[in-house]
Each structure stands twice: as C-alpha cells, then as structure tokens.
Short mmCIF file of C-alpha atoms in Angstrom, two decimals:
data_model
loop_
_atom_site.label_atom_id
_atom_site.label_comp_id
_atom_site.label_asym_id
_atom_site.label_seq_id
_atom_site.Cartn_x
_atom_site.Cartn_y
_atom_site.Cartn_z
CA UNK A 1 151.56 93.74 85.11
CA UNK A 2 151.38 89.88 86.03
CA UNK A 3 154.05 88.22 87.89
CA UNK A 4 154.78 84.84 87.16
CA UNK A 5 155.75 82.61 90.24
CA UNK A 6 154.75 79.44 89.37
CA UNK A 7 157.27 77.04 90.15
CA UNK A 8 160.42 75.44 88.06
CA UNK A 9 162.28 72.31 89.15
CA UNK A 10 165.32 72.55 89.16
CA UNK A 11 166.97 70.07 86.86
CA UNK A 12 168.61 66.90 87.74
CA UNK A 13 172.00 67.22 88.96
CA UNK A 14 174.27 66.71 86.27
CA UNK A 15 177.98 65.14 85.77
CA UNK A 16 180.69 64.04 83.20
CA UNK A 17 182.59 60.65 83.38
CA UNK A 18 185.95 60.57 81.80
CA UNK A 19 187.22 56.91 81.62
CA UNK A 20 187.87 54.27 78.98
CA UNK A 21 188.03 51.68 81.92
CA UNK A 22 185.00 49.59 82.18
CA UNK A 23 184.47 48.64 85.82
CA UNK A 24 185.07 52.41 86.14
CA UNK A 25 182.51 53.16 84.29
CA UNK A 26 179.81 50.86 85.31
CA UNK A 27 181.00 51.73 89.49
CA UNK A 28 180.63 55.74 88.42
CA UNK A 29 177.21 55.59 86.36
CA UNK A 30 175.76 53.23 88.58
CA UNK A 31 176.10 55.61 91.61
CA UNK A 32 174.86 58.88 89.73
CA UNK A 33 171.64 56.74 89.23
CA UNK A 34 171.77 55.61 92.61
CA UNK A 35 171.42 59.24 93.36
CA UNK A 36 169.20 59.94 90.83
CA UNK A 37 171.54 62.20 88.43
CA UNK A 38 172.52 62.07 84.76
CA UNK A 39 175.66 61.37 83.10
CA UNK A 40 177.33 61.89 80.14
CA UNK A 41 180.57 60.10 79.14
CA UNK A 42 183.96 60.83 77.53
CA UNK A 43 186.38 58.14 76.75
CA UNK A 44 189.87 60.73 77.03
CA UNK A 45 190.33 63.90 78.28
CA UNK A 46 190.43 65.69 74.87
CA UNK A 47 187.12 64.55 73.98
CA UNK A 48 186.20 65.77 77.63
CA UNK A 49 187.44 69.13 77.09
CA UNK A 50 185.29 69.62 73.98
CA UNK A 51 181.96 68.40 76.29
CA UNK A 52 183.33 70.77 79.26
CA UNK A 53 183.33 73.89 76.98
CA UNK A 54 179.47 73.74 75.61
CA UNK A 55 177.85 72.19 78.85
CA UNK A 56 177.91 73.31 82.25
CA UNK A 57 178.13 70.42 84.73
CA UNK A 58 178.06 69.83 88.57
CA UNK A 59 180.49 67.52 88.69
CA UNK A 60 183.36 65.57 86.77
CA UNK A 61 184.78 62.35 87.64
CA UNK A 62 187.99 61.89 86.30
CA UNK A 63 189.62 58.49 85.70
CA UNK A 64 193.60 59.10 86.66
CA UNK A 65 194.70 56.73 84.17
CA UNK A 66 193.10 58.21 81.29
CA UNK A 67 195.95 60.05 79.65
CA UNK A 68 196.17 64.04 80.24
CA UNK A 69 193.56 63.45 83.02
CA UNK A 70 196.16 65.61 85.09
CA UNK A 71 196.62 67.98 82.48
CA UNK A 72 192.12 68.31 82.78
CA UNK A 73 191.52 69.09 85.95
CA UNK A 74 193.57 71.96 85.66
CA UNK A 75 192.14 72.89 82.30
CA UNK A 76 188.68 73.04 84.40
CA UNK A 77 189.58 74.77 86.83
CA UNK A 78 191.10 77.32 85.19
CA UNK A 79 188.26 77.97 82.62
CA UNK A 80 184.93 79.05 82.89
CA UNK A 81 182.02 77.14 82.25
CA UNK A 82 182.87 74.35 84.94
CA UNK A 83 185.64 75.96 87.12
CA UNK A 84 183.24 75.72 90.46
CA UNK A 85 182.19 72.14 89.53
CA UNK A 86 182.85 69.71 91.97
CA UNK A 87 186.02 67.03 90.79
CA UNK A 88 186.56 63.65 92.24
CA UNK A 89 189.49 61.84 91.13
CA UNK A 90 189.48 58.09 90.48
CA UNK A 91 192.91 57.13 91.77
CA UNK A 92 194.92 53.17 91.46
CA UNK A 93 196.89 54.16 94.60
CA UNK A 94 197.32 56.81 97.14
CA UNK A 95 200.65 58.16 96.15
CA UNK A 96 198.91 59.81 93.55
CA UNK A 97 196.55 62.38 96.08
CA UNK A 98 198.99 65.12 96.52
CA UNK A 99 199.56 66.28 92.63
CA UNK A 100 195.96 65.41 91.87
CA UNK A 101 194.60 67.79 94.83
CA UNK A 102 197.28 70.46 94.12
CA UNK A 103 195.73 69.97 90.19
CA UNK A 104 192.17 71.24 91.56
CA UNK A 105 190.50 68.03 93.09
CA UNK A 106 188.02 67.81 95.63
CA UNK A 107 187.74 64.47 96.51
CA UNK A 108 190.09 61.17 95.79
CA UNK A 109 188.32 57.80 95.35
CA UNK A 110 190.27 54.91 95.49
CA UNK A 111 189.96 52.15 92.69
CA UNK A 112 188.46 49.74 92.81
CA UNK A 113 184.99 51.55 92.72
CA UNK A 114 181.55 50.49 93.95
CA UNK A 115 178.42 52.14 93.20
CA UNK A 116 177.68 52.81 96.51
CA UNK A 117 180.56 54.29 97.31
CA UNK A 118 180.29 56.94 94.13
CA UNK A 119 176.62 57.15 95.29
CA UNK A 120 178.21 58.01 99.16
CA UNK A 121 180.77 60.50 98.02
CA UNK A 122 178.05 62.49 95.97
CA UNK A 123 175.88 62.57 99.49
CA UNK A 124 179.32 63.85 101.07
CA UNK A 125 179.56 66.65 98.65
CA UNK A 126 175.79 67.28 98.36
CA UNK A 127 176.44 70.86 100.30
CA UNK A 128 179.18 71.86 97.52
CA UNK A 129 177.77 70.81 94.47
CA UNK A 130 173.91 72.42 94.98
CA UNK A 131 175.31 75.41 96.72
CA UNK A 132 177.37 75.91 92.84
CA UNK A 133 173.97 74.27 91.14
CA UNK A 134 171.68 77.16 93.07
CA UNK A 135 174.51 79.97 91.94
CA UNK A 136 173.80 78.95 87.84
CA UNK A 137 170.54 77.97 87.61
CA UNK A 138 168.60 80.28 85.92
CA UNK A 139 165.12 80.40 87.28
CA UNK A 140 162.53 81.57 84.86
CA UNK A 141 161.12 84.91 86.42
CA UNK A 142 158.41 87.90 84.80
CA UNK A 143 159.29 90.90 87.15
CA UNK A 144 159.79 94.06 87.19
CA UNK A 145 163.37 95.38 88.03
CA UNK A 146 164.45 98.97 88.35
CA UNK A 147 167.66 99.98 86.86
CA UNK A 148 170.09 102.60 86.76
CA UNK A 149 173.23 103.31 85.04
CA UNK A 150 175.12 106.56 83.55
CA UNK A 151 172.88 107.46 81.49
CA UNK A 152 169.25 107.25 83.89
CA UNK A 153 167.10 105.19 85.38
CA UNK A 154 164.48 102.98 83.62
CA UNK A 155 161.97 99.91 84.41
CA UNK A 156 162.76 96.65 82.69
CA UNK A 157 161.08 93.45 82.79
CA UNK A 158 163.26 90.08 84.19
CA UNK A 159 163.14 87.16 82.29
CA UNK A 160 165.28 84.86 84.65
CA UNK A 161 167.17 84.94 87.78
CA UNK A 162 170.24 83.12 89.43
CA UNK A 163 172.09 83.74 92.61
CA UNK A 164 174.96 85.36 90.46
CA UNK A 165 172.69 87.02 87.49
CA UNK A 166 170.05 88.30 86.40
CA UNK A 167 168.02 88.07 82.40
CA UNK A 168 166.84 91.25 81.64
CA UNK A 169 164.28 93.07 78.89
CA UNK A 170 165.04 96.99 79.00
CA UNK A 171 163.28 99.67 76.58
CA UNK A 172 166.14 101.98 76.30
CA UNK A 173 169.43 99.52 75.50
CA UNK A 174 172.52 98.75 77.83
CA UNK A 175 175.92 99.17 77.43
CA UNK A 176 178.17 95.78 77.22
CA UNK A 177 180.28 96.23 80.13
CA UNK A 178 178.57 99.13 81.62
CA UNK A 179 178.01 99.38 85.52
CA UNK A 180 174.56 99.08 86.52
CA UNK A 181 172.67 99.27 89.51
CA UNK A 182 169.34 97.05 90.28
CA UNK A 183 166.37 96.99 92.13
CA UNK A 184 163.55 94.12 92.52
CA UNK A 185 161.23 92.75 94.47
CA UNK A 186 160.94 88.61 94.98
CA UNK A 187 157.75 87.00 94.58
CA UNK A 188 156.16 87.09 98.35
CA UNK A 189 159.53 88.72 99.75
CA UNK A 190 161.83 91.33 100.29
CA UNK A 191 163.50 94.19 97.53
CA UNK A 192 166.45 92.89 96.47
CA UNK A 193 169.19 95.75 95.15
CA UNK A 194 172.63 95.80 94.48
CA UNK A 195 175.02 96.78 91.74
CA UNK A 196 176.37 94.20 88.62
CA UNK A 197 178.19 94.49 85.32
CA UNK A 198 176.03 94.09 82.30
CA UNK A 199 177.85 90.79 80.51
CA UNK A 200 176.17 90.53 77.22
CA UNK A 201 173.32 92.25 75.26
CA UNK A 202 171.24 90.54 72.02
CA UNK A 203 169.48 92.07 68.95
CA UNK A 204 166.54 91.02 70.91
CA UNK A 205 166.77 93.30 73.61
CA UNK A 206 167.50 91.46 76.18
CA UNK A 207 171.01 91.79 78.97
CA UNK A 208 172.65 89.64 81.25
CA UNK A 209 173.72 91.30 84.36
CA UNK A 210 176.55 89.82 86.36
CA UNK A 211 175.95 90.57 90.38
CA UNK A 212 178.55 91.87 91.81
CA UNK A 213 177.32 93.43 95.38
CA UNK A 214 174.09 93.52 96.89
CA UNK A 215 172.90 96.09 99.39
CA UNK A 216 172.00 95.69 102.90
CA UNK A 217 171.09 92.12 103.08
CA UNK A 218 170.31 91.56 99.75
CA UNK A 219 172.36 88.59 98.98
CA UNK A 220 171.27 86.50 102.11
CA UNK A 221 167.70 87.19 101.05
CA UNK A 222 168.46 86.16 97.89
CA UNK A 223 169.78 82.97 98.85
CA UNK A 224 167.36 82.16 101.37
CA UNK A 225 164.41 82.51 98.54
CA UNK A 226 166.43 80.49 95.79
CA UNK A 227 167.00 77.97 98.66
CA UNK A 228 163.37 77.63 99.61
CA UNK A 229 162.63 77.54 95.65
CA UNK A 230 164.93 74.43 94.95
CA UNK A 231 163.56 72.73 98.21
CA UNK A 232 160.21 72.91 97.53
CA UNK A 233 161.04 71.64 93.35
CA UNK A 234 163.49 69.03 94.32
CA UNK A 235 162.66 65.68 93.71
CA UNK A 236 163.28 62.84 96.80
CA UNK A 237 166.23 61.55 96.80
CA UNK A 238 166.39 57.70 97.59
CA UNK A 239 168.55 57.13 99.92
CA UNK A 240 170.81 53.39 101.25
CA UNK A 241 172.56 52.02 104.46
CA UNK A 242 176.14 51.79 103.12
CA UNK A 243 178.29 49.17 104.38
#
C-alpha cells in the first residue's frame, strides 16, 4: 500500500474587503499584494455575509463606515466558517476602538490607509492568521489510519489531513456523530492517536472526523509536521523597510 507524501503548497493566504470607499479600497488591496495574498471584495456588509458563509477566509477587513459593519463582525464571530479569522477594523477616529474590539476585532487601523501600513499589520498578525490557516487546511494525504468505535475496530484509508480533522475512506460505514478513536502514522514521523467525533459521512464512503484529543503528545507532533509541511511549500514573501 503506497503512501503518498509528495508535497502540497499551501494556498495563498486569503482575505475579504468590505468597503464602498475608494481610497479604502485601493490602501487595503494594495497591501494584500504587497504581501502576496488574494482578495475578494464586498461593497456592504450584507453582500459580505453571503461571501463569508460559502468561503472560508483568513482575514476580513472591515470598513467602519460601511453600514451594519458593526452588526458583521459579530455575525463572524459568532458563526462558523470564519469565526477564527483574523478582523482588522478600518476606523475614521479612535473613539470608535472600544465597541469595535468588544464586537470581535483584532486589530484597529486608522483611516487614512496606506498600503504599507495594511501590508505591516498583516506581518504583525502573520503568527495568528497561519497558526488558524495551518488548523483548516486540508492537506491531501493516502494513509492508512486505524479506527475504532462501538461497534470494532477497522483499517481505513485517509484522504486528507488538517490540524483539527481528518478525510477518511472506511469499508464498514460510520455513524454521523459517533465517537471514534484514531490511529496513524505521519509520513517519516511519529503515530499520531487520539479520539474525534465523526462530523459528516457521503454516499461515497468517505467521513470527516473532528479531533477532539490526542494522546500522549500527539497534537504537538502533529503540529510540528504540518508546520514543517507549510514551511517547506510556502512561497517567499517579499518583504519592505516601512517608514
């Protein structure tokens, strides 16, 4: 049985602009370049909302003056696709930082904007946003897992693999919901077990598995291999003297 370990970049990072103002705008997508990211925009925050649900994102500006911009960063944070993503707030003064950091942001950037100073603020929250990116990404795996839940134990193939989840092929079907325990062994490293939640099942066969505790120092190893992975497929990032 082979075991695929070629490598997968990681994709670009990834965020969502919500403004109607034009030198907001320009300012915001400039700096994502800068740093070598995509963006996608949305004029209001309802049209944001609708983008927020499909896509899963590793960071949002938000424009204070677009109307209900309040109203979304709360939305975000209480959902699920994006509620980890990183927020930064374009604010007209500073009397506005208390509600809009009680509302769920993580940084406040004061209008007017610059490019490089979007481009900065990204580098500042660089830690945040790819220790979120390495949690989602699903890295495209052919292993073999061990699992076991009420009703045996039984070898599966993995399809994919994320610090939080795991993509799985089993002969005998899972349970939605059911409690599961895992076992598997990382391409040129250590077994990696634990116990998750299976979250969803397909016609197809295959189950997601939501981690939700690792034995012994599973999760640590875990990390420490995704971490290597994304260093080693991460493309340079050009980097400026800032004013």
């Amino acid at each position: 049985m082979g075991i695929s370990n070629a490598m997968t970049p990681l994709l670009p990072l990834e965020f969502a602009l919500v403004s109607s103002d034009y030198a907001a705008v320009t300012a915001i997508s400039g700096g994502v370049r800068k740093y070598g990211a995509k963006s996608s925009l949305s004029p209001g925050a309802e049209s944001a909302r609708d983008s927020l649900r499909r896509r899963k994102l590793d960071g949002v500006f938000v424009d204070m003056e677009a109307p209900g911009a309040l109203e979304l960063i709360t939305d975000i944070r209480k959902g699920t696709s994006n509620s980890k993503s990183v927020i930064f707030a374009c604010v007209q003064n500073s009397k506005e930082s208390t509600v809009t950091l009680s509302a769920g942001a993580n940084f406040l950037l004061l209008k007017p904007l610059t490019a490089e100073s979007i481009a900065l603020h990204i580098t500042i929250a660089k830690e945040m946003i790819e220790r979120e990116h390495r949690r989602y990404f699903r890295h495209p795996l052919n292993l073999p897992v061990l699992l076991e839940d009420a009703d045996g134990d039984q070898r599966a193939r993995m399809a994919n693999l994320s610090e939080g989840g795991i993509a799985v092929r089993a002969t005998r079907a899972l349970k939605h919901s059911s409690m599961i325990d895992f076992e598997f062994e990382l391409p040129f490293g250590a077994t990696v077990s634990g116990r998750g939640q299976v979250a969803w099942t397909n016609q197809e066969g295959m189950s997601g598995i939501l981690i939700h505790s690792f034995h012994d120092k599973g999760r640590e190893q875990l990390e420490a291999w995704l971490a290597s992975r994304e260093q080693l497929s991460s493309p340079p990032v050009v980097t400026e003297t800032f004013s």
